Amino acid sequence: MSRHTYGVSGRKYVVIYRAVLMENLQYAANIAMGFFGYFVFIFIFIKLWDYIYQTPEELIAGYTKEQMIWYVMMTEMIWFGSNTGAVARQVAADIRGGNIAYLMNKPYHYTLYILAKYTGEWSIRLPMYMLLAVAIGAAMVGAIPGFRLATVPVMILCLILGITINAVFKMCISLLSFWIEDATPFQWLYDKLILVVGTVFPIEIFPRTLQALFKLTPIYTVCYGPAKLVVDFSGEKCIEILSVQFLYLAVGCVLMFLIYRKGVRKLYVNGG
Amino acid sequence: MLTAVRMQLRVCLLSVKYNIMREMLNPVTFVTNVVFMILNDAAILVQWFILFRLRGDIGGYTMKEVMLLWGLTAASFGLSRVLFTRVFSLPELIISGKLDSYLVQPKNVLLSVMTSATNISAIGDFLYGLILLVACGFSVSRLCLFLLFTVTGTVIITAFALLLGSLSFWFVRADMLGNQMVSGMISFMTYPDGIFRGISRFLLYFVIPVGMAVYHPVHIMTEFDVKMFFEVIGYAVLLMAAAMIVFYRGLRRYSSSSLMEARM
Amino acid sequence: MEQAVLFCENVQKSESDRIQALRLHESKYHEGGGIAMYVIKAEDLSKTFRVRVKEKGMRGSIRAILHPQVKEVKAVDNVTFAVEEGEMLAFIGPNGAGKSTTIKMLTGILYPDGGSVNVLGLDPIKSRKQLAHRIGTVFGQKEQLWTHLTPYDNFRFFGAIYDFSDKETEERIEELAERFELEAFINTPVRNLSLGQRIRCEIVASLIHNPSVLFLDEPTIGLDPVVKENIRELIKQMNRDYHTTIFLTSHDVGDIEKLCKRIIIVNAGQIVLDDSMEHLKRHYMKQKTQQAKDGNQPDTSGADISLEDIIMEIYQAEGRRIE
């Protein structure tokens, strides 16, 4: 295997990121078309929680109705805002289609190249969905109790970490394509786990024993963490979530590099 | 006339058979796709168990009725994607000029196009629907009604996708709109109609055809109602007729791949 | 490039010219005075596409959203011609000249904007299905076969499409397989066939219903010379054995030269030449000799002038005129 300087300089990834960002700027109008799907989801959940909360003051699992709806608005925002093809579809297609043979000998690390590309893609989408979420929230839900603008920067950091962790794990699944023909069923299961357990309601709504279990999964860092900080901020919670996120990111990256290395080796042995 | 219909059906069946044969070339992928889709659908039950822990009824539905709702949605959407999955990618076919080969065949263009591919994971959806029906109380009469409403549901979903997809004959950007509306429809189909009131209820019956696809059928299966029954069937027929008219109108504007060539 | 423009003297401009062209054609090929049997007739055929134009860069993208600019492109512009039964016709022109658009209007894929088409006495739009029973189409770049099935299963499918009973299909497959030598690979899945074998099967698949007219849109694209020759042989054989009318578009001069007796050249949606191959060559040769005599050009009358050169000159002259 030839020696490349990949990983040493991060600049090339910034260049990739910028190029993808510029390219995707053109598709802003197409992205906005996706607003409808987001709106439908939020609309359904507003109606659902309207029905389930019998009095405005009621608390369910410690959340007011507004917090509950904002929670789902935030998690769905992450979902819609970061849902692009790069980490799932493109990686699988590159591997199955044989394109990987060309890409892996380029002077960059393939997985980091995909991550840079992915980041470029969601950098347009997410802010757009953020604006939409704020607009819907203001018009149909009302303010979040106890929300302070000063905490926004740390929320955004947490959000970016969450999306990146998610991308790393999805990439790990896509890299399974080195061994199996179609990794998409595993993507669905992972997505469903995130969706059912972490997206539609906060973890506190589950029985206590399950909560402990969920804290050990990526769910805690991918969507619960960022959304929790938005609807119910506390310094303690913030430090806890951020440290778990860094831990997860490190573990996920190690896993990703390992799987990739094994996959590439398998490719060399079998010749694609 | 009757022979023409028979000949047409023969081609459609052969087409579906060949499609499934193609997907069966790799049995492992085939089975994982089907099984994982069932698991994928079943995962949503968790959400409903949690919600019913909070309140005894959701929008007037019990857990059993929600399961029935889910079962009908999964079976209808599943069947639609097993038989007519191409209708969901109609905009792409129109824009990139892929209708040509169907237009030179002496058969119904629309049917040939729609049945020219299949979606394997959708078999999982369809099976999941049947599993739910069995889980929430099986009887022969219920099965018959369920299958009938699966067919009307399939017709309604397919017609809706066809209607929106055909807009691509006029507007290139219509593909995004169509996808959004169809997935929006599926989202609405999996929640009880009782939580929607006023204008949103009206929209679900008259703009996005969710009401006739699943809400009415669930009510009929809970408590039989002749009037509702014929409403569903009439609606399915009318919507499909409207969608076909739009498709054939649009076909006159079909430009094959010439637009792509001109763009280069 | 004056001499090339001369070739385009039968460019049809006015209404009367067009009618005359039809008559001229008749007299050219039926000097004996018999009534020609036309299987394809196109009169004043036109098709215009509206294409969205976008300026370059970010600003262009934004402007395209706010004020979409639409340009009309006349893909086919008042085209008139006729094809006789059993004829082998080359319909050629540079990329974007309107060849494919014309074929698509003749086969019922596209609605014409103006003029009329008649194929085998039918209107391709009104009687699309009826016509489909009697014509065959091969689009070189588009595959109609199911790749995971064997040619045999594919032919069975096409048999069903054309309403044959299983027995009829069976007999037909047997006949075609023998005649066009497909026996060796008729039970191998199409995806495992070589490109040449695949195209053979594509062509045979479009013959299953014994069409009277066969439209071939670049049938030899991407094939090696041996396979090309093979395909040409097949097409010739078809024409000879079944008296099938062949309507061919190709960028391959070999196809045209070896198969067709008549050639129509289109450019920018208009017919710039409609002549017999023989006449075209003879005429060209005469001109070259004339020019050599006048001292304008070196004497090339003795040298072999290839069809390729002639076509190239016509394309170039036309290109210049249009610019």
GROMACS .gro file of N, CA and C in nm, chain C residues 82-193:
model
  336
  618ALA      N    1  -4.068   1.042  -4.792
  618ALA     CA    2  -4.147   0.920  -4.799
  618ALA      C    3  -4.054   0.802  -4.818
  619VAL      N    4  -4.094   0.689  -4.764
  619VAL     CA    5  -4.012   0.568  -4.775
  619VAL      C    6  -4.097   0.457  -4.834
  620GLU      N    7  -4.037   0.386  -4.929
  620GLU     CA    8  -4.112   0.279  -4.994
  620GLU      C    9  -4.098   0.147  -4.922
  621GLU      N   10  -4.186   0.060  -4.954
  621GLU     CA   11  -4.181  -0.073  -4.896
  621GLU      C   12  -4.053  -0.145  -4.937
  622GLY      N   13  -3.989  -0.208  -4.842
  622GLY     CA   14  -3.869  -0.286  -4.869
  622GLY      C   15  -3.742  -0.203  -4.885
  623GLU      N   16  -3.754  -0.073  -4.870
  623GLU     CA   17  -3.638   0.013  -4.887
  623GLU      C   18  -3.547   0.006  -4.765
  624MET      N   19  -3.417   0.032  -4.786
  624MET     CA   20  -3.325   0.046  -4.674
  624MET      C   21  -3.273   0.188  -4.677
  625LEU      N   22  -3.314   0.267  -4.579
  625LEU     CA   23  -3.288   0.410  -4.583
  625LEU      C   24  -3.196   0.451  -4.467
  626ALA      N   25  -3.096   0.531  -4.500
  626ALA     CA   26  -3.012   0.588  -4.394
  626ALA      C   27  -3.061   0.729  -4.365
  627PHE      N   28  -3.089   0.754  -4.239
  627PHE     CA   29  -3.138   0.885  -4.199
  627PHE      C   30  -3.032   0.941  -4.106
  628ILE      N   31  -2.949   1.030  -4.159
  628ILE     CA   32  -2.833   1.068  -4.080
  628ILE      C   33  -2.823   1.219  -4.062
  629GLY      N   34  -2.733   1.258  -3.977
  629GLY     CA   35  -2.710   1.399  -3.951
  629GLY      C   36  -2.625   1.412  -3.826
  630PRO      N   37  -2.568   1.531  -3.806
  630PRO     CA   38  -2.483   1.549  -3.687
  630PRO      C   39  -2.567   1.538  -3.558
  631ASN      N   40  -2.499   1.529  -3.444
  631ASN     CA   41  -2.570   1.522  -3.316
  631ASN      C   42  -2.666   1.639  -3.300
  632GLY      N   43  -2.785   1.610  -3.254
  632GLY     CA   44  -2.881   1.717  -3.229
  632GLY      C   45  -2.950   1.766  -3.356
  633ALA      N   46  -2.935   1.692  -3.466
  633ALA     CA   47  -2.993   1.738  -3.592
  633ALA      C   48  -3.144   1.714  -3.600
  634GLY      N   49  -3.193   1.622  -3.514
  634GLY     CA   50  -3.337   1.593  -3.518
  634GLY      C   51  -3.369   1.452  -3.565
  635LYS      N   52  -3.267   1.368  -3.578
  635LYS     CA   53  -3.290   1.229  -3.624
  635LYS      C   54  -3.379   1.153  -3.527
  636SER      N   55  -3.334   1.151  -3.399
  636SER     CA   56  -3.407   1.073  -3.300
  636SER      C   57  -3.548   1.126  -3.282
  637THR      N   58  -3.560   1.259  -3.282
  637THR     CA   59  -3.692   1.318  -3.265
  637THR      C   60  -3.784   1.272  -3.378
  638THR      N   61  -3.729   1.268  -3.501
  638THR     CA   62  -3.810   1.222  -3.614
  638THR      C   63  -3.854   1.076  -3.595
  639ILE      N   64  -3.758   0.992  -3.563
  639ILE     CA   65  -3.790   0.849  -3.540
  639ILE      C   66  -3.897   0.837  -3.433
  640LYS      N   67  -3.884   0.915  -3.327
  640LYS     CA   68  -3.979   0.905  -3.217
  640LYS      C   69  -4.118   0.950  -3.259
  641MET      N   70  -4.124   1.042  -3.354
  641MET     CA   71  -4.257   1.082  -3.403
  641MET      C   72  -4.315   0.976  -3.496
  642LEU      N   73  -4.227   0.909  -3.568
  642LEU     CA   74  -4.274   0.805  -3.660
  642LEU      C   75  -4.323   0.682  -3.583
  643THR      N   76  -4.270   0.661  -3.463
  643THR     CA   77  -4.304   0.540  -3.389
  643THR      C   78  -4.408   0.564  -3.281
  644GLY      N   79  -4.457   0.688  -3.271
  644GLY     CA   80  -4.566   0.715  -3.176
  644GLY      C   81  -4.518   0.751  -3.037
  645ILE      N   82  -4.388   0.775  -3.021
  645ILE     CA   83  -4.338   0.812  -2.889
  645ILE      C   84  -4.365   0.959  -2.861
  646LEU      N   85  -4.343   1.042  -2.962
  646LEU     CA   86  -4.365   1.186  -2.945
  646LEU      C   87  -4.484   1.235  -3.025
  647TYR      N   88  -4.554   1.331  -2.971
  647TYR     CA   89  -4.660   1.399  -3.045
  647TYR      C   90  -4.596   1.505  -3.134
  648PRO      N   91  -4.626   1.502  -3.266
  648PRO     CA   92  -4.574   1.610  -3.351
  648PRO      C   93  -4.647   1.741  -3.318
  649ASP      N   94  -4.577   1.852  -3.337
  649ASP     CA   95  -4.643   1.982  -3.319
  649ASP      C   96  -4.713   2.025  -3.446
  650GLY      N   97  -4.660   1.978  -3.558
  650GLY     CA   98  -4.722   2.018  -3.683
  650GLY      C   99  -4.695   1.915  -3.791
  651GLY      N  100  -4.773   1.922  -3.899
  651GLY     CA  101  -4.754   1.830  -4.010
  651GLY      C  102  -4.822   1.698  -3.984
  652SER      N  103  -4.797   1.604  -4.073
  652SER     CA  104  -4.864   1.475  -4.055
  652SER      C  105  -4.768   1.360  -4.077
  653VAL      N  106  -4.795   1.251  -4.011
  653VAL     CA  107  -4.715   1.129  -4.026
  653VAL      C  108  -4.810   1.016  -4.061
  654ASN      N  109  -4.763   0.930  -4.146
  654ASN     CA  110  -4.840   0.812  -4.177
  654ASN      C  111  -4.743   0.696  -4.192
  655VAL      N  112  -4.759   0.596  -4.107
  655VAL     CA  113  -4.673   0.479  -4.116
  655VAL      C  114  -4.763   0.357  -4.136
  656LEU      N  115  -4.741   0.287  -4.245
  656LEU     CA  116  -4.823   0.170  -4.280
  656LEU      C  117  -4.972   0.203  -4.280
  657GLY      N  118  -5.001   0.325  -4.326
  657GLY     CA  119  -5.141   0.367  -4.336
  657GLY      C  120  -5.201   0.407  -4.203
  658LEU      N  121  -5.119   0.415  -4.098
  658LEU     CA  122  -5.173   0.449  -3.966
  658LEU      C  123  -5.113   0.579  -3.914
  659ASP      N  124  -5.190   0.645  -3.832
  659ASP     CA  125  -5.138   0.763  -3.761
  659ASP      C  126  -5.073   0.714  -3.632
  660PRO      N  127  -4.943   0.734  -3.616
  660PRO     CA  128  -4.873   0.676  -3.501
  660PRO      C  129  -4.932   0.717  -3.365
  661ILE      N  130  -4.993   0.833  -3.359
  661ILE     CA  131  -5.047   0.877  -3.231
  661ILE      C  132  -5.184   0.815  -3.206
  662LYS      N  133  -5.271   0.825  -3.308
  662LYS     CA  134  -5.408   0.776  -3.289
  662LYS      C  135  -5.412   0.625  -3.280
  663SER      N  136  -5.327   0.559  -3.359
  663SER     CA  137  -5.333   0.412  -3.361
  663SER      C  138  -5.202   0.354  -3.310
  664ARG      N  139  -5.156   0.406  -3.197
  664ARG     CA  140  -5.025   0.367  -3.145
  664ARG      C  141  -5.012   0.215  -3.128
  665LYS      N  142  -5.112   0.155  -3.062
  665LYS     CA  143  -5.102   0.012  -3.035
  665LYS      C  144  -5.105  -0.071  -3.162
  666GLN      N  145  -5.197  -0.033  -3.254
  666GLN     CA  146  -5.208  -0.105  -3.380
  666GLN      C  147  -5.076  -0.099  -3.457
  667LEU      N  148  -5.019   0.021  -3.457
  667LEU     CA  149  -4.894   0.040  -3.530
  667LEU      C  150  -4.782  -0.043  -3.464
  668ALA      N  151  -4.783  -0.044  -3.331
  668ALA     CA  152  -4.678  -0.116  -3.259
  668ALA      C  153  -4.674  -0.264  -3.298
  669HIS      N  154  -4.790  -0.316  -3.334
  669HIS     CA  155  -4.794  -0.456  -3.377
  669HIS      C  156  -4.717  -0.477  -3.506
  670ARG      N  157  -4.701  -0.371  -3.584
  670ARG     CA  158  -4.647  -0.388  -3.719
  670ARG      C  159  -4.509  -0.327  -3.740
  671ILE      N  160  -4.459  -0.255  -3.638
  671ILE     CA  161  -4.324  -0.201  -3.652
  671ILE      C  162  -4.235  -0.258  -3.542
  672GLY      N  163  -4.105  -0.253  -3.569
  672GLY     CA  164  -4.009  -0.294  -3.467
  672GLY      C  165  -3.912  -0.179  -3.443
  673THR      N  166  -3.860  -0.169  -3.321
  673THR     CA  167  -3.767  -0.061  -3.292
  673THR      C  168  -3.646  -0.115  -3.216
  674VAL      N  169  -3.529  -0.067  -3.253
  674VAL     CA  170  -3.409  -0.098  -3.176
  674VAL      C  171  -3.338   0.034  -3.149
  675PHE      N  172  -3.330   0.071  -3.023
  675PHE     CA  173  -3.254   0.190  -2.988
  675PHE      C  174  -3.121   0.144  -2.929
  676GLY      N  175  -3.015   0.166  -3.005
  676GLY     CA  176  -2.884   0.111  -2.968
  676GLY      C  177  -2.841   0.138  -2.826
  677GLN      N  178  -2.876   0.257  -2.773
  677GLN     CA  179  -2.827   0.290  -2.640
  677GLN      C  180  -2.922   0.246  -2.530
  678LYS      N  181  -3.040   0.205  -2.569
  678LYS     CA  182  -3.135   0.166  -2.465
  678LYS      C  183  -3.165   0.018  -2.476
  679GLU      N  184  -3.162  -0.049  -2.363
  679GLU     CA  185  -3.186  -0.192  -2.368
  679GLU      C  186  -3.331  -0.221  -2.335
  680GLN      N  187  -3.388  -0.311  -2.414
  680GLN     CA  188  -3.525  -0.349  -2.383
  680GLN      C  189  -3.531  -0.489  -2.321
  681LEU      N  190  -3.419  -0.561  -2.323
  681LEU     CA  191  -3.419  -0.696  -2.269
  681LEU      C  192  -3.404  -0.695  -2.117
  682TRP      N  193  -3.461  -0.798  -2.054
  682TRP     CA  194  -3.440  -0.817  -1.910
  682TRP      C  195  -3.306  -0.888  -1.896
  683THR      N  196  -3.212  -0.828  -1.827
  683THR     CA  197  -3.077  -0.884  -1.830
  683THR      C  198  -3.062  -1.010  -1.746
  684HIS      N  199  -3.149  -1.031  -1.649
  684HIS     CA  200  -3.131  -1.150  -1.567
  684HIS      C  201  -3.195  -1.274  -1.629
  685LEU      N  202  -3.268  -1.253  -1.739
  685LEU     CA  203  -3.334  -1.367  -1.804
  685LEU      C  204  -3.256  -1.410  -1.927
  686THR      N  205  -3.286  -1.530  -1.973
  686THR     CA  206  -3.222  -1.578  -2.095
  686THR      C  207  -3.290  -1.513  -2.215
  687PRO      N  208  -3.223  -1.510  -2.330
  687PRO     CA  209  -3.290  -1.458  -2.450
  687PRO      C  210  -3.422  -1.531  -2.474
  688TYR      N  211  -3.422  -1.662  -2.449
  688TYR     CA  212  -3.544  -1.739  -2.471
  688TYR      C  213  -3.660  -1.683  -2.388
  689ASP      N  214  -3.637  -1.662  -2.257
  689ASP     CA  215  -3.743  -1.608  -2.172
  689ASP      C  216  -3.784  -1.469  -2.218
  690ASN      N  217  -3.685  -1.391  -2.259
  690ASN     CA  218  -3.715  -1.258  -2.310
  690ASN      C  219  -3.807  -1.264  -2.431
  691PHE      N  220  -3.773  -1.355  -2.523
  691PHE     CA  221  -3.855  -1.366  -2.643
  691PHE      C  222  -3.997  -1.409  -2.607
  692ARG      N  223  -4.004  -1.497  -2.506
  692ARG     CA  224  -4.137  -1.538  -2.461
  692ARG      C  225  -4.218  -1.418  -2.413
  693PHE      N  226  -4.148  -1.330  -2.339
  693PHE     CA  227  -4.215  -1.210  -2.287
  693PHE      C  228  -4.264  -1.123  -2.403
  694PHE      N  229  -4.175  -1.104  -2.502
  694PHE     CA  230  -4.216  -1.020  -2.615
  694PHE      C  231  -4.329  -1.086  -2.694
  695GLY      N  232  -4.324  -1.217  -2.700
  695GLY     CA  233  -4.434  -1.289  -2.764
  695GLY      C  234  -4.567  -1.256  -2.698
  696ALA      N  235  -4.566  -1.255  -2.565
  696ALA     CA  236  -4.688  -1.222  -2.490
  696ALA      C  237  -4.731  -1.079  -2.517
  697ILE      N  238  -4.632  -0.992  -2.527
  697ILE     CA  239  -4.665  -0.852  -2.554
  697ILE      C  240  -4.738  -0.838  -2.687
  698TYR      N  241  -4.694  -0.921  -2.786
  698TYR     CA  242  -4.758  -0.911  -2.917
  698TYR      C  243  -4.873  -1.010  -2.933
  699ASP      N  244  -4.925  -1.055  -2.820
  699ASP     CA  245  -5.046  -1.138  -2.819
  699ASP      C  246  -5.032  -1.273  -2.889
  700PHE      N  247  -4.911  -1.327  -2.895
  700PHE     CA  248  -4.895  -1.460  -2.952
  700PHE      C  249  -4.931  -1.564  -2.847
  701SER      N  250  -4.982  -1.675  -2.892
  701SER     CA  251  -5.000  -1.786  -2.799
  701SER      C  252  -4.862  -1.846  -2.774
  702ASP      N  253  -4.850  -1.923  -2.666
  702ASP     CA  254  -4.720  -1.981  -2.634
  702ASP      C  255  -4.666  -2.065  -2.750
  703LYS      N  256  -4.758  -2.134  -2.817
  703LYS     CA  257  -4.715  -2.220  -2.926
  703LYS      C  258  -4.660  -2.137  -3.042
  704GLU      N  259  -4.734  -2.031  -3.076
  704GLU     CA  260  -4.688  -1.943  -3.185
  704GLU      C  261  -4.551  -1.885  -3.153
  705THR      N  262  -4.537  -1.836  -3.028
  705THR     CA  263  -4.410  -1.777  -2.987
  705THR      C  264  -4.298  -1.879  -3.003
  706GLU      N  265  -4.325  -1.998  -2.953
  706GLU     CA  266  -4.229  -2.107  -2.959
  706GLU      C  267  -4.178  -2.128  -3.103
  707GLU      N  268  -4.272  -2.136  -3.195
  707GLU     CA  269  -4.235  -2.160  -3.335
  707GLU      C  270  -4.151  -2.046  -3.390
  708ARG      N  271  -4.194  -1.928  -3.355
  708ARG     CA  272  -4.126  -1.809  -3.405
  708ARG      C  273  -3.983  -1.803  -3.350
  709ILE      N  274  -3.968  -1.832  -3.221
  709ILE     CA  275  -3.834  -1.830  -3.160
  709ILE      C  276  -3.744  -1.930  -3.232
  710GLU      N  277  -3.800  -2.047  -3.256
  710GLU     CA  278  -3.722  -2.151  -3.321
  710GLU      C  279  -3.672  -2.104  -3.457
  711GLU      N  280  -3.763  -2.045  -3.532
  711GLU     CA  281  -3.728  -1.999  -3.666
  711GLU      C  282  -3.619  -1.891  -3.660
  712LEU      N  283  -3.641  -1.791  -3.573
  712LEU     CA  284  -3.546  -1.680  -3.565
  712LEU      C  285  -3.411  -1.726  -3.512
  713ALA      N  286  -3.415  -1.813  -3.413
  713ALA     CA  287  -3.290  -1.860  -3.353
  713ALA      C  288  -3.206  -1.932  -3.456
  714GLU      N  289  -3.274  -2.008  -3.541
  714GLU     CA  290  -3.200  -2.082  -3.642
  714GLU      C  291  -3.146  -1.987  -3.749
  715ARG      N  292  -3.235  -1.903  -3.795
  715ARG     CA  293  -3.197  -1.814  -3.904
  715ARG      C  294  -3.084  -1.719  -3.864
  716PHE      N  295  -3.092  -1.667  -3.741
  716PHE     CA  296  -2.991  -1.568  -3.700
  716PHE      C  297  -2.887  -1.628  -3.605
  717GLU      N  298  -2.881  -1.759  -3.599
  717GLU     CA  299  -2.777  -1.831  -3.525
  717GLU      C  300  -2.764  -1.788  -3.380
  718LEU      N  301  -2.873  -1.802  -3.310
  718LEU     CA  302  -2.869  -1.769  -3.168
  718LEU      C  303  -2.863  -1.894  -3.081
  719GLU      N  304  -2.868  -2.011  -3.143
  719GLU     CA  305  -2.884  -2.134  -3.065
  719GLU      C  306  -2.780  -2.150  -2.956
  720ALA      N  307  -2.657  -2.105  -2.988
  720ALA     CA  308  -2.546  -2.129  -2.894
  720ALA      C  309  -2.570  -2.061  -2.759
  721PHE      N  310  -2.639  -1.949  -2.760
  721PHE     CA  311  -2.651  -1.876  -2.632
  721PHE      C  312  -2.795  -1.842  -2.596
  722ILE      N  313  -2.888  -1.910  -2.657
  722ILE     CA  314  -3.028  -1.871  -2.632
  722ILE      C  315  -3.071  -1.903  -2.488
  723ASN      N  316  -2.999  -1.990  -2.420
  723ASN     CA  317  -3.035  -2.021  -2.282
  723ASN      C  318  -2.935  -1.967  -2.180
  724THR      N  319  -2.858  -1.865  -2.220
  724THR     CA  320  -2.765  -1.801  -2.127
  724THR      C  321  -2.825  -1.667  -2.085
  725PRO      N  322  -2.826  -1.636  -1.955
  725PRO     CA  323  -2.881  -1.506  -1.915
  725PRO      C  324  -2.815  -1.390  -1.990
  726VAL      N  325  -2.896  -1.294  -2.028
  726VAL     CA  326  -2.848  -1.185  -2.113
  726VAL      C  327  -2.728  -1.113  -2.052
  727ARG      N  328  -2.727  -1.102  -1.918
  727ARG     CA  329  -2.615  -1.027  -1.857
  727ARG      C  330  -2.482  -1.098  -1.876
  728ASN      N  331  -2.485  -1.229  -1.909
  728ASN     CA  332  -2.359  -1.300  -1.933
  728ASN      C  333  -2.320  -1.304  -2.081
  729LEU      N  334  -2.396  -1.237  -2.165
  729LEU     CA  335  -2.364  -1.237  -2.308
  729LEU      C  336  -2.266  -1.126  -2.341
   0.00000   0.00000   0.00000
